[in-house]
Amino acid sequence: MTEEYTIDMIIQKILADDKQYDLSKIIASYEFAAKAHEGQTRSSGQPYIIHPLAVAYILLELGMDTDTICSAMLHDVVEDTPVTLDEVKRLFGQDVAMLVDGVTKLNKVPIFNREEQQADNVRKMLLAMSQDIRVIIIKLADRLHNMRTLKFRPGVKQRNTAHETMNIYAPIAHRLGMRGIKEELEDLAFHYLDPFAYSEIEHILELKKNEREEFITSIKETIASRFRDQDFAETPQIDGRVKSIYSIYKKMFVSHKTIEEIYDKYAVRIIVSNVGECYNVLGLVHDMFRPIPNRFKDYISTPKANMYQSLHTTVLGKEGIPFEIQIRTWEMHATAEYGIAAHWKYKEGNSQQKSDKLDQRLAWIRQVIEAQQTSDDVEEIVRIIKNDLAPEDITVMTPKGDSISLPVDSTIIDYAYRIHTQIGHKTVGAKIDGKLVPLDYKLKTGEICEIITSNEPDKGPNRSWLGIAKTNEAKSKIRSWFKKECREENIVTGKAELEKSFKHFRIRIPDDKLGEFLADDLKRHNCNTLDDFYASIGYGGVLLSKIIARLKDKYVKNYQEQEEEQETAVIRPVIKPTSGIVLDKIDDCTVKFSQCCNPLPGDEIVGFITRGHGISVHTTSCTNYKAAVRRNNPEELARWMDVQWTDTEQRKLQTSIEVIATDRVGLVFDISGVLMEARIPIVHSSSRNLKNGNALFEATITIAGTDQLKNLLERLRRIKGVISVERARV
Ligand code: MN
């Protein structure tokens, strides 16, 4: 979108709103920002001020307050212009200055750029959020506009930004309950992370667009006509839509469903005046359409963790086409759409209830900050942000009748630590509805759970609990206990684990070189000494399974003895000649890829005109080519010509795959062999060990089309030890 945002649009919107704004302050902030950014342009070539205006507009749509809108106008002036924070404070007050400062600080936090800083940066971001939640709301709006205009940025930047958006900002928007922003961020990020899948779904949706629209319209009409003879406080509003591309993708590629099999790609939403009417409407729609068993969810009596409330049911339409119906009140609707922003949008409503909700949301942020204090691992923190927001939470009751929300599959250990850290540490057993259950018992909604604790003052957790706990909260509390209480034991355990692992991976480092070999890892995990590092491994702060592949790599590259290399030497696969991938100017002549240097797309290449066999392509670093250059024989040199990869190679789209296999030596080589043989360029790949002993290999590849992809997945499945090959969840 290259929409032209203007101050007039903002003024019009403010005048049309019932909410009170300080219009002159907003205009003043605009004039100040426009002057400060004068002469600056965006990557799109537009004047820079378009961006702050767009961010302010997005926030206005969310119903944010005057100071937030002013801060949006000014959010880049301190960073990108000579304007100082003091000046902002003098002109627009303490609050605006604080918000601008918060956003400026967040901008300096490049989450996925330099690995050793990541954990720290995520922590900084969460801290800024907990100080004033409006900072992150402005940041989300800023990110949304940057994502909308991402096509003007260079490719590498696009991927990093999209990755960060998908992994940090969209989950935060979700947790803050801001559905609209979350879905748009996801769809935009997904478009850059897997353009191939994105265009596939977009194409499918486009195919039968009219049919789909007619389907939704006819359902809306059917429901509306049934409502006409019913008694409602106000006529219910009925909306219908096809769900977001990313949500369809998740269902199609992750649960392997065709688009026709996705139950809830259509969503019809019915908004009524009060809770009683929600249940009446449910009765009516179940009477009109056949409900699909087990698809009814009552999020009114049991709200989701992000405070979302609605009734959900999936029913069959006339032609047997299933669709989801969501039923909610206007208030629930505001919470669902605007989430935390509803606090500002509907401030004049029931203010006690509103600030309770705000407190609960802020409590989540504090919880995440606490939970990640014991972990230096950014992957873990990202997982905390993403995972602890499983959409389907359970609610368990304490014997006193307080309700505790936990992710699905939570155990007694999770519950005990959620109640209190000390209760967690001292847990010896639990009763569910009065009956004793084991510690790994999985709790279900509605159960009453009583924890039995030990009287011993020194009682602490058991290491095996780390395997039982589901929430990161419990895990990090267990870890931090071990970190504090058992340093000596942790050093011994950690050292033994490292040695065992080195032995397994045949990493042989003399003792006097170990410090040097592990130096990077010590730094990365904030360890000053080897003992600190062993201790971290011992209490689980450093996961060997995550670092061992990198260590092995480093070992093979820098430390391994020559004779050992033979053992793991890679046999490069033979490349079958494919035509049509090269050439500049001479498209139709026969082309083959030389076997001496195996050129791959992206390599610098030269062509050699053979006698009667077309052109053979070599890399410019090929020894044969270099020898020819050295010989400097004019007749011979005349047969070497400049060739280039054609652009079509660049225009192909990227997608990601995941291979799960039993861990064995040479697995990664076999997988990359297949990819090379199929001449599929790898943009990025990584592999790691899973908890169950299997290995996970992930790769982002460049692909020409569905057929090529299917073919590739089929070939990967045939590799020895491979358990599954799937397209990856983005
Ligand atoms: Mn910005």
XYZ file of C-alpha atoms and ligand atoms in Angstrom:
731
model
C 0.000 0.000 0.000
C 1.413 3.349 -0.937
C -1.528 5.284 0.359
C -1.023 8.983 0.813
C -1.724 9.783 4.421
C -2.391 13.442 5.157
C -3.092 15.506 8.235
C -6.503 16.240 6.731
C -7.411 12.553 6.885
C -6.487 12.562 10.568
C -8.495 15.720 11.266
C -11.543 14.343 9.426
C -11.328 11.116 11.397
C -11.036 12.927 14.716
C -14.011 15.191 13.920
C -16.125 12.162 12.972
C -15.302 10.370 16.235
C -17.345 10.803 19.441
C -14.172 10.571 21.439
C -12.610 13.754 22.793
C -9.240 14.652 21.341
C -6.964 17.646 21.807
C -6.975 18.489 18.121
C -4.634 21.472 18.336
C -1.994 19.425 20.172
C -2.194 16.731 17.489
C -1.875 19.294 14.689
C 1.055 20.910 16.518
C 2.802 17.541 16.794
C 2.239 16.986 13.073
C 3.657 20.385 12.128
C 6.654 19.856 14.363
C 7.363 16.379 12.918
C 6.804 17.513 9.314
C 9.363 20.266 9.767
C 11.863 17.964 11.492
C 11.604 15.302 8.757
C 11.606 17.842 5.943
C 13.669 16.641 2.997
C 13.791 13.022 4.246
C 12.176 10.298 2.172
C 11.055 6.719 2.726
C 12.388 3.794 0.658
C 9.231 4.175 -1.415
C 10.404 7.658 -2.409
C 7.538 9.313 -0.569
C 8.160 12.150 1.910
C 9.082 10.681 5.291
C 6.176 12.353 7.117
C 3.800 9.897 5.394
C 5.065 7.241 7.807
C 4.355 9.012 11.133
C 0.997 10.089 9.688
C 0.170 6.484 8.786
C 1.168 5.262 12.253
C -0.943 7.989 13.862
C -3.879 7.008 11.635
C -3.641 3.327 12.565
C -3.619 4.300 16.249
C -6.564 6.593 15.751
C -8.487 3.703 14.231
C -7.684 1.717 17.352
C -9.141 4.538 19.425
C -5.917 5.472 21.227
C -5.655 8.757 23.166
C -4.258 12.185 22.237
C -0.807 11.608 23.718
C -0.446 8.335 21.837
C -1.384 10.010 18.536
C 1.083 12.866 19.183
C 3.806 10.356 20.093
C 3.123 8.486 16.854
C 3.684 11.706 14.898
C 6.932 12.264 16.784
C 8.085 8.671 17.121
C 11.041 8.968 14.741
C 12.152 12.577 15.310
C 14.567 11.885 18.156
C 16.170 9.006 16.298
C 16.317 10.419 12.784
C 16.474 14.215 13.163
C 18.418 16.687 15.336
C 15.394 17.145 17.616
C 16.119 16.212 21.244
C 13.920 14.504 23.760
C 14.039 17.590 25.984
C 12.546 19.642 23.193
C 9.719 17.125 22.782
C 9.151 17.194 26.516
C 9.076 21.001 26.639
C 6.595 21.254 23.758
C 4.375 18.212 24.284
C 4.782 17.238 27.917
C 6.262 14.455 30.007
C 3.960 11.669 28.773
C 4.601 12.215 25.078
C 8.351 12.469 25.737
C 8.270 9.215 27.702
C 6.370 7.412 24.915
C 8.678 8.744 22.176
C 11.674 7.710 24.253
C 10.236 4.228 24.738
C 9.600 3.733 21.019
C 13.048 5.131 20.134
C 14.647 2.637 22.501
C 12.634 -0.204 21.000
C 13.788 0.818 17.524
C 17.352 0.283 18.634
C 16.565 -3.296 19.532
C 17.278 -5.400 16.427
C 15.953 -8.644 17.744
C 17.211 -11.124 15.227
C 20.400 -9.505 14.074
C 23.280 -10.347 16.350
C 22.848 -13.560 18.154
C 24.524 -12.730 21.455
C 22.349 -9.679 21.927
C 19.039 -11.258 21.168
C 18.058 -12.387 24.645
C 18.993 -9.050 26.069
C 17.033 -7.207 23.411
C 13.859 -9.181 23.904
C 14.181 -8.481 27.604
C 14.591 -4.755 26.952
C 11.534 -4.783 24.769
C 9.423 -6.515 27.384
C 10.634 -4.091 30.017
C 9.723 -1.098 27.883
C 6.291 -2.650 27.394
C 5.720 -3.138 31.083
C 6.545 0.503 31.822
C 3.806 1.891 29.612
C 1.888 -0.456 27.411
C 1.171 2.346 24.929
C 4.834 2.101 23.877
C 4.306 -1.343 22.407
C 0.964 -0.366 20.879
C 2.718 2.486 19.026
C 5.477 0.056 18.074
C 2.913 -2.409 16.701
C 1.336 0.326 14.573
C 4.813 1.406 13.421
C 5.635 -2.186 12.493
C 2.315 -2.586 10.700
C 2.993 0.376 8.426
C 6.569 -0.767 7.857
C 5.270 -4.206 6.884
C 2.714 -2.686 4.525
C 5.555 -0.861 2.766
C 8.150 -3.625 3.064
C 8.266 -4.227 -0.679
C 10.401 -1.116 -1.023
C 13.133 -2.514 1.208
C 16.023 -4.747 0.078
C 15.495 -8.523 0.109
C 17.590 -9.421 3.153
C 15.921 -6.702 5.160
C 12.520 -8.023 4.094
C 13.240 -11.491 5.410
C 14.657 -10.330 8.721
C 11.822 -7.922 9.327
C 9.204 -10.502 8.352
C 10.828 -13.097 10.597
C 10.879 -10.725 13.547
C 7.279 -9.722 12.879
C 6.087 -13.323 12.770
C 8.008 -14.389 15.851
C 7.759 -11.415 18.153
C 5.275 -8.757 17.111
C 2.366 -10.868 15.857
C 2.420 -13.042 19.021
C 2.520 -9.922 21.175
C -0.421 -8.434 19.254
C -2.204 -11.726 19.821
C -1.483 -11.729 23.511
C -2.697 -8.147 23.755
C -5.869 -9.320 22.036
C -5.486 -7.093 18.966
C -6.900 -9.448 16.349
C -6.954 -7.092 13.382
C -3.329 -6.032 13.803
C -2.192 -9.562 14.551
C -3.804 -11.025 11.428
C -2.537 -8.317 9.140
C 0.995 -8.629 10.555
C 0.881 -12.402 10.084
C -0.398 -12.240 6.526
C 2.187 -9.626 5.539
C 5.055 -11.493 7.207
C 3.927 -14.791 5.742
C 3.950 -13.210 2.292
C 7.711 -12.617 2.636
C 8.593 -15.766 4.560
C 6.920 -18.215 2.213
C 5.905 -16.314 -0.914
C 5.311 -19.600 -2.689
C 2.680 -20.878 -0.262
C 1.188 -17.403 0.014
C 0.589 -17.054 -3.706
C -0.709 -20.636 -3.843
C -3.432 -19.911 -1.285
C -4.152 -16.508 -2.739
C -4.616 -18.182 -6.092
C -6.929 -20.865 -4.707
C -9.025 -18.243 -2.944
C -9.204 -16.127 -6.080
C -10.385 -19.085 -8.185
C -13.828 -19.408 -6.697
C -14.112 -15.945 -5.260
C -17.629 -15.260 -6.497
C -18.880 -18.629 -5.350
C -17.468 -17.999 -1.878
C -18.935 -14.544 -1.651
C -22.347 -15.829 -2.717
C -22.104 -18.594 -0.117
C -21.402 -16.128 2.681
C -24.103 -13.726 1.520
C -26.733 -16.453 1.341
C -25.905 -17.666 4.857
C -26.108 -14.141 6.235
C -29.497 -13.696 4.598
C -30.813 -17.035 5.875
C -29.822 -16.179 9.427
C -31.141 -12.612 9.208
C -34.561 -13.742 7.989
C -34.827 -16.258 10.835
C -33.960 -13.475 13.309
C -36.747 -11.217 12.036
C -39.517 -12.834 14.057
C -37.379 -13.116 17.198
C -37.285 -10.719 20.123
C -33.928 -8.967 20.343
C -33.038 -5.864 22.361
C -31.486 -4.587 19.140
C -31.209 -6.156 15.697
C -28.122 -8.392 15.776
C -25.290 -7.570 13.409
C -24.239 -10.406 11.088
C -20.803 -10.286 9.414
C -19.203 -12.911 7.196
C -15.710 -13.331 5.859
C -13.105 -15.762 4.631
C -10.418 -16.160 7.244
C -6.900 -14.795 6.882
C -4.471 -16.364 4.416
C -2.038 -17.281 7.155
C -4.683 -18.991 9.260
C -5.704 -21.037 6.223
C -2.055 -21.848 5.548
C -1.549 -23.112 9.075
C -4.436 -25.509 8.647
C -3.549 -26.590 5.098
C 0.131 -27.226 5.446
C 0.458 -28.043 9.068
C -2.526 -30.325 9.483
C -2.372 -31.502 5.864
C -5.845 -30.528 4.842
C -7.007 -29.422 1.474
C -8.758 -26.110 1.367
C -12.081 -27.928 1.024
C -11.401 -29.811 4.250
C -10.835 -26.746 6.338
C -13.893 -26.433 8.520
C -13.619 -22.874 9.518
C -12.212 -20.973 6.589
C -15.527 -19.138 6.509
C -16.449 -17.307 9.643
C -19.830 -15.763 10.291
C -19.990 -13.453 13.267
C -23.184 -12.523 15.067
C -23.049 -9.614 17.500
C -25.888 -9.131 20.000
C -26.676 -6.899 22.985
C -26.263 -9.222 25.951
C -24.982 -12.606 27.086
C -28.460 -14.137 27.279
C -29.006 -13.394 23.606
C -25.705 -15.114 22.749
C -27.065 -18.433 23.999
C -30.465 -17.808 22.348
C -28.739 -17.215 19.014
C -26.708 -20.398 19.503
C -29.954 -22.334 19.923
C -31.384 -20.744 16.776
C -28.398 -21.475 14.538
C -28.195 -25.062 15.787
C -31.828 -25.354 14.864
C -31.215 -23.954 11.371
C -27.972 -25.774 10.505
C -26.619 -29.132 11.555
C -23.790 -28.637 14.099
C -20.591 -30.654 13.637
C -19.974 -32.663 16.827
C -17.154 -31.540 19.136
C -16.792 -28.202 17.425
C -18.736 -26.167 19.994
C -16.639 -24.001 22.312
C -17.950 -21.778 25.068
C -15.368 -19.034 25.503
C -17.953 -16.949 27.333
C -17.982 -19.059 30.486
C -14.263 -19.863 30.027
C -12.468 -16.940 28.335
C -9.213 -17.538 26.477
C -5.992 -16.457 28.171
C -5.992 -13.223 26.185
C -9.489 -12.507 27.538
C -11.230 -13.335 24.306
C -14.891 -14.239 24.784
C -17.371 -15.697 22.266
C -19.368 -18.812 21.528
C -17.906 -20.831 18.642
C -19.705 -23.525 16.747
C -19.165 -25.119 13.356
C -22.234 -26.061 11.353
C -23.029 -27.420 7.899
C -24.493 -25.097 5.293
C -26.932 -26.040 2.578
C -24.510 -27.771 0.222
C -22.795 -29.510 3.120
C -20.169 -26.790 3.298
C -19.046 -26.289 6.883
C -18.575 -22.831 8.376
C -17.826 -21.404 11.768
C -20.227 -19.147 13.648
C -18.946 -16.840 16.370
C -21.514 -15.300 18.685
C -20.645 -12.447 21.043
C -21.828 -9.208 22.620
C -20.624 -5.778 21.487
C -18.384 -5.543 24.489
C -16.816 -8.934 23.773
C -16.438 -7.802 20.190
C -14.468 -4.729 21.242
C -12.180 -6.913 23.352
C -11.732 -9.351 20.476
C -10.930 -6.727 17.879
C -9.015 -4.096 19.821
C -7.768 -6.100 22.794
C -5.784 -3.929 25.105
C -6.554 -0.866 22.992
C -10.222 -1.204 23.956
C -9.130 0.215 27.304
C -8.597 3.576 25.595
C -11.294 3.269 22.986
C -14.082 2.673 25.479
C -12.617 4.426 28.466
C -15.878 5.972 29.545
C -17.538 2.546 30.019
C -17.267 0.382 33.121
C -13.861 1.678 34.141
C -13.226 -0.717 37.030
C -13.723 -3.724 34.797
C -11.571 -2.113 32.096
C -8.610 -1.478 34.337
C -8.888 -5.005 35.749
C -8.479 -6.316 32.235
C -5.546 -4.006 31.644
C -3.908 -5.243 34.837
C -4.353 -8.852 33.775
C -2.686 -8.202 30.438
C 0.191 -6.393 32.093
C 0.526 -9.301 34.503
C 1.274 -11.522 31.534
C 4.153 -9.297 30.466
C 5.601 -9.294 33.972
C 5.282 -13.074 34.004
C 7.243 -13.423 30.776
C 9.957 -11.100 32.043
C 10.271 -13.153 35.200
C 10.235 -16.455 33.348
C 13.035 -15.515 30.999
C 15.276 -14.129 33.685
C 16.785 -17.580 34.124
C 17.335 -18.226 30.453
C 19.865 -16.623 28.159
C 18.611 -18.488 25.185
C 16.692 -16.340 22.746
C 14.948 -19.321 21.172
C 13.582 -20.148 24.580
C 12.316 -16.610 25.133
C 10.675 -16.527 21.737
C 9.064 -19.827 22.590
C 7.806 -18.348 25.845
C 6.209 -15.473 23.996
C 4.689 -17.740 21.386
C 3.893 -20.884 23.381
C 2.462 -19.667 26.587
C -0.230 -18.229 24.411
C -1.646 -21.484 23.238
C -5.136 -20.506 22.121
C -6.828 -23.277 24.013
C -6.157 -22.873 27.695
C -7.622 -24.910 30.525
C -9.024 -23.523 33.737
C -8.523 -25.396 37.009
C -9.948 -24.421 40.389
C -8.116 -24.176 43.699
C -9.902 -25.689 46.739
C -10.755 -22.089 47.711
C -12.517 -21.555 44.376
C -9.963 -19.357 42.579
C -9.600 -20.228 38.922
C -6.153 -20.762 37.434
C -5.609 -20.693 33.660
C -2.910 -22.913 32.188
C -1.968 -24.124 28.696
C -3.460 -27.421 27.547
C -1.504 -30.478 28.826
C -0.306 -28.668 31.933
C 0.559 -30.969 34.821
C 0.389 -30.801 38.611
C 3.894 -29.289 38.577
C 2.777 -26.392 36.349
C -0.235 -25.762 38.529
C 1.775 -25.837 41.763
C 4.336 -23.356 40.442
C 1.599 -21.102 39.105
C 0.062 -20.855 42.593
C 3.373 -20.008 44.235
C 7.045 -20.711 43.641
C 7.487 -22.083 47.173
C 4.446 -24.344 46.799
C 6.008 -25.648 43.594
C 9.324 -26.425 45.256
C 7.678 -28.252 48.143
C 5.133 -30.262 46.152
C 5.048 -33.962 46.979
C 1.643 -34.904 45.607
C -1.784 -33.675 44.578
C -5.450 -34.484 44.826
C -7.914 -33.957 42.014
C -11.484 -33.757 43.196
C -10.275 -35.427 46.387
C -8.381 -38.319 44.750
C -4.581 -38.693 44.723
C -2.956 -38.307 41.295
C 0.673 -38.557 40.070
C 2.719 -35.386 39.455
C 2.594 -35.833 35.693
C -1.219 -35.916 35.726
C -2.599 -33.706 32.948
C -5.170 -31.283 34.293
C -8.538 -30.708 32.679
C -10.868 -27.732 32.748
C -13.207 -27.685 35.728
C -11.155 -29.945 38.000
C -10.455 -28.894 41.567
C -6.803 -29.429 42.392
C -5.246 -29.467 45.828
C -1.453 -29.556 46.217
C 0.122 -31.566 49.021
C 3.368 -29.992 50.209
C 6.255 -31.257 52.286
C 6.963 -29.901 55.774
C 10.719 -30.151 55.297
C 12.118 -26.642 55.082
C 14.798 -27.595 52.528
C 12.592 -29.582 50.198
C 13.276 -28.700 46.597
C 12.195 -29.825 43.138
C 13.373 -32.944 41.392
C 15.395 -32.650 38.202
C 12.975 -34.985 36.430
C 10.258 -32.351 36.854
C 11.822 -30.459 33.971
C 10.511 -33.236 31.760
C 7.061 -33.142 33.360
C 6.448 -29.396 33.374
C 4.736 -27.947 30.337
C 4.912 -24.226 31.052
C 8.104 -22.256 30.776
C 7.155 -20.569 33.993
C 7.471 -23.804 35.962
C 10.561 -24.920 34.080
C 12.427 -21.713 34.710
C 11.487 -21.725 38.382
C 12.773 -25.290 38.701
C 15.959 -24.373 36.876
C 16.575 -21.309 38.970
C 16.240 -23.415 42.121
C 18.925 -25.759 40.875
C 21.010 -22.836 39.744
C 21.022 -21.378 43.228
C 21.003 -24.443 45.428
C 23.338 -26.883 43.768
C 26.166 -25.104 42.016
C 28.750 -27.766 42.917
C 26.512 -30.600 41.771
C 25.634 -28.704 38.610
C 29.279 -28.286 37.697
C 29.864 -32.018 38.032
C 26.667 -32.945 36.152
C 27.314 -30.381 33.430
C 30.913 -31.408 32.898
C 29.919 -35.057 32.659
C 27.154 -34.237 30.175
C 29.501 -32.225 28.004
C 32.130 -34.954 28.013
C 29.564 -37.580 27.129
C 28.263 -35.495 24.298
C 31.752 -34.747 22.964
C 32.481 -38.457 23.000
C 29.289 -39.227 21.156
C 30.040 -36.660 18.472
C 33.722 -37.556 18.385
C 34.886 -34.111 19.372
C 38.369 -34.483 20.837
C 39.697 -31.281 22.346
C 42.777 -31.329 24.588
C 42.052 -29.844 28.048
C 44.336 -26.879 27.506
C 42.434 -25.886 24.355
C 38.939 -26.343 25.796
C 38.659 -22.768 27.096
C 39.556 -21.371 23.715
C 37.251 -23.801 21.913
C 34.267 -22.851 24.067
C 35.069 -19.136 24.414
C 32.235 -17.970 22.147
C 29.697 -20.104 23.945
C 30.814 -18.883 27.350
C 30.343 -15.324 26.183
C 27.014 -16.048 24.571
C 25.656 -17.499 27.808
C 27.157 -14.869 30.101
C 29.556 -17.326 31.728
C 32.889 -16.045 33.039
C 34.533 -19.376 33.693
C 34.319 -22.925 32.399
C 32.797 -23.886 35.757
C 30.008 -21.329 35.207
C 29.403 -22.929 31.837
C 29.341 -26.462 33.274
C 26.950 -25.243 35.958
C 24.635 -23.765 33.323
C 24.594 -27.063 31.464
C 23.959 -28.780 34.795
C 20.849 -26.803 35.690
C 19.591 -26.740 32.139
C 20.186 -23.070 31.280
C 22.386 -24.165 28.394
C 20.961 -26.979 26.323
C 23.699 -29.110 24.826
C 21.359 -30.427 22.170
C 21.158 -26.898 20.831
C 24.832 -26.045 20.711
C 26.398 -29.377 19.865
C 25.862 -29.182 16.108
C 27.619 -25.830 15.986
C 30.444 -27.114 18.176
C 30.867 -30.125 15.906
C 31.023 -27.808 12.943
C 33.626 -25.645 14.584
C 35.582 -28.730 15.547
C 35.558 -30.154 12.025
C 36.592 -26.813 10.550
C 39.332 -25.774 12.953
C 40.433 -28.603 15.188
C 39.996 -31.956 13.527
C 43.129 -33.834 12.507
C 43.687 -34.452 8.823
C 43.390 -38.235 8.883
C 40.024 -38.083 10.576
C 38.571 -36.019 7.802
C 38.558 -39.056 5.541
C 35.914 -40.617 7.716
C 33.315 -37.956 7.170
C 34.359 -36.776 3.750
C 31.418 -35.728 1.638
C 30.901 -37.273 -1.721
C 29.442 -34.571 -3.872
C 26.504 -35.903 -5.806
C 26.662 -36.108 -9.531
C 24.675 -33.329 -11.107
C 22.468 -34.264 -13.964
C 22.651 -31.693 -16.699
C 19.584 -29.528 -16.918
C 19.101 -27.078 -19.661
C 17.356 -23.769 -19.604
C 18.879 -22.463 -16.382
C 21.669 -20.626 -18.073
C 22.473 -18.530 -20.320
C 22.874 -15.026 -21.261
C 22.041 -14.418 -24.935
C 22.358 -17.971 -26.225
C 19.288 -19.527 -24.773
C 18.727 -22.517 -26.916
C 22.057 -24.197 -27.195
C 22.757 -27.305 -25.200
C 24.163 -26.638 -21.797
C 25.689 -28.993 -19.336
C 27.228 -28.474 -15.963
C 30.772 -29.684 -15.654
C 31.384 -32.357 -13.102
C 34.760 -31.028 -12.079
C 33.387 -28.056 -10.198
C 29.609 -28.557 -10.018
C 28.383 -25.004 -10.448
C 25.246 -24.149 -8.510
C 22.956 -21.182 -9.007
C 24.610 -18.171 -7.521
C 28.174 -19.333 -8.291
C 30.222 -17.163 -10.628
C 30.339 -19.124 -13.840
C 32.019 -19.322 -17.220
C 31.117 -21.434 -20.245
C 33.376 -23.597 -22.407
C 32.347 -24.238 -26.006
C 32.812 -27.962 -26.554
C 33.109 -29.613 -29.961
C 29.632 -30.779 -30.754
C 28.304 -31.028 -27.178
C 27.142 -27.488 -26.622
C 28.469 -25.443 -23.756
C 29.803 -26.833 -20.547
C 29.552 -24.576 -17.531
C 32.289 -24.219 -14.912
C 32.702 -22.033 -11.867
C 35.249 -19.249 -12.203
C 37.195 -20.872 -9.383
C 37.409 -24.223 -11.211
C 40.968 -25.530 -11.519
C 40.413 -26.423 -15.168
C 39.377 -22.883 -15.959
C 42.235 -21.408 -13.951
C 44.715 -23.676 -15.716
C 43.395 -22.499 -19.073
C 43.796 -18.891 -18.018
C 47.347 -19.642 -16.905
C 48.212 -21.332 -20.208
C 47.012 -18.159 -21.909
C 46.621 -19.818 -25.293
C 44.536 -17.402 -27.432
C 42.870 -20.172 -29.427
C 41.869 -21.981 -26.274
C 40.793 -18.811 -24.485
C 38.486 -17.935 -27.351
C 36.426 -20.963 -26.467
C 35.767 -19.693 -22.951
C 32.845 -17.319 -22.778
C 30.995 -15.235 -20.213
C 27.744 -16.793 -19.082
C 25.284 -15.840 -16.408
C 22.423 -17.410 -14.566
C 19.223 -16.120 -16.025
C 16.914 -14.013 -13.948
C 14.237 -16.692 -13.851
C 16.326 -18.313 -11.192
C 15.913 -15.205 -9.051
C 12.216 -14.972 -9.668
C 11.503 -18.374 -8.216
C 9.835 -18.349 -4.835
C 11.030 -19.450 -1.470
C 9.455 -22.020 0.798
C 10.579 -23.949 3.856
C 10.729 -27.664 4.557
C 11.263 -29.758 7.675
C 12.788 -33.210 7.734
C 12.575 -35.351 10.850
C 14.826 -38.394 10.903
C 16.585 -40.763 13.233
C 19.849 -39.100 14.098
C 22.741 -40.695 12.267
C 26.091 -39.731 10.848
C 25.826 -38.347 7.344
C 22.133 -37.548 7.473
C 22.561 -33.864 6.696
C 24.920 -34.715 3.857
C 22.386 -37.081 2.348
C 19.647 -34.478 2.571
C 21.741 -31.726 1.060
C 22.841 -34.240 -1.567
C 19.252 -34.705 -2.698
C 18.706 -30.958 -2.759
C 21.849 -30.429 -4.800
C 20.997 -33.216 -7.157
C 17.611 -31.657 -7.756
C 19.436 -28.358 -8.311
C 17.375 -26.685 -5.625
C 19.201 -23.748 -4.082
C 19.187 -23.607 -0.289
C 18.665 -20.114 1.065
C 19.108 -21.106 4.659
C 19.288 -24.356 6.593
C 19.758 -25.595 10.120
C 19.572 -28.843 12.012
C 19.202 -29.757 15.621
C 18.457 -32.658 17.902
C 14.989 -33.149 19.254
C 14.277 -34.231 22.809
C 13.247 -37.721 21.682
C 16.621 -38.349 20.069
C 15.537 -37.658 16.507
C 17.062 -34.957 14.386
C 15.255 -32.050 12.784
C 16.582 -30.525 9.589
C 15.050 -27.289 8.355
C 15.781 -25.589 5.085
C 14.491 -22.606 3.198
C 14.723 -23.389 -0.469
C 14.004 -21.749 -3.777
C 11.388 -23.614 -5.696
C 9.874 -23.337 -9.162
C 6.478 -24.851 -8.534
C 4.309 -27.373 -6.760
C 5.400 -30.274 -8.941
C 9.029 -29.693 -8.205
C 8.246 -29.422 -4.509
C 6.181 -32.621 -4.420
C 8.879 -34.444 -6.273
C 11.525 -33.210 -3.878
C 9.539 -34.161 -0.758
C 9.050 -37.638 -2.261
C 12.783 -38.053 -2.829
C 13.656 -36.815 0.647
C 11.233 -39.342 2.140
C 13.235 -42.140 0.535
C 16.429 -41.244 2.413
C 17.406 -43.846 4.977
C 16.216 -42.978 8.487
C 13.852 -40.222 7.397
C 10.636 -40.298 9.412
C 8.773 -37.364 7.950
C 9.221 -34.619 5.409
C 6.870 -31.670 5.544
C 6.538 -28.108 4.551
C 7.491 -26.119 7.575
C 5.251 -23.966 9.666
C 6.405 -20.448 9.055
Mn 8.774 4.340 12.428
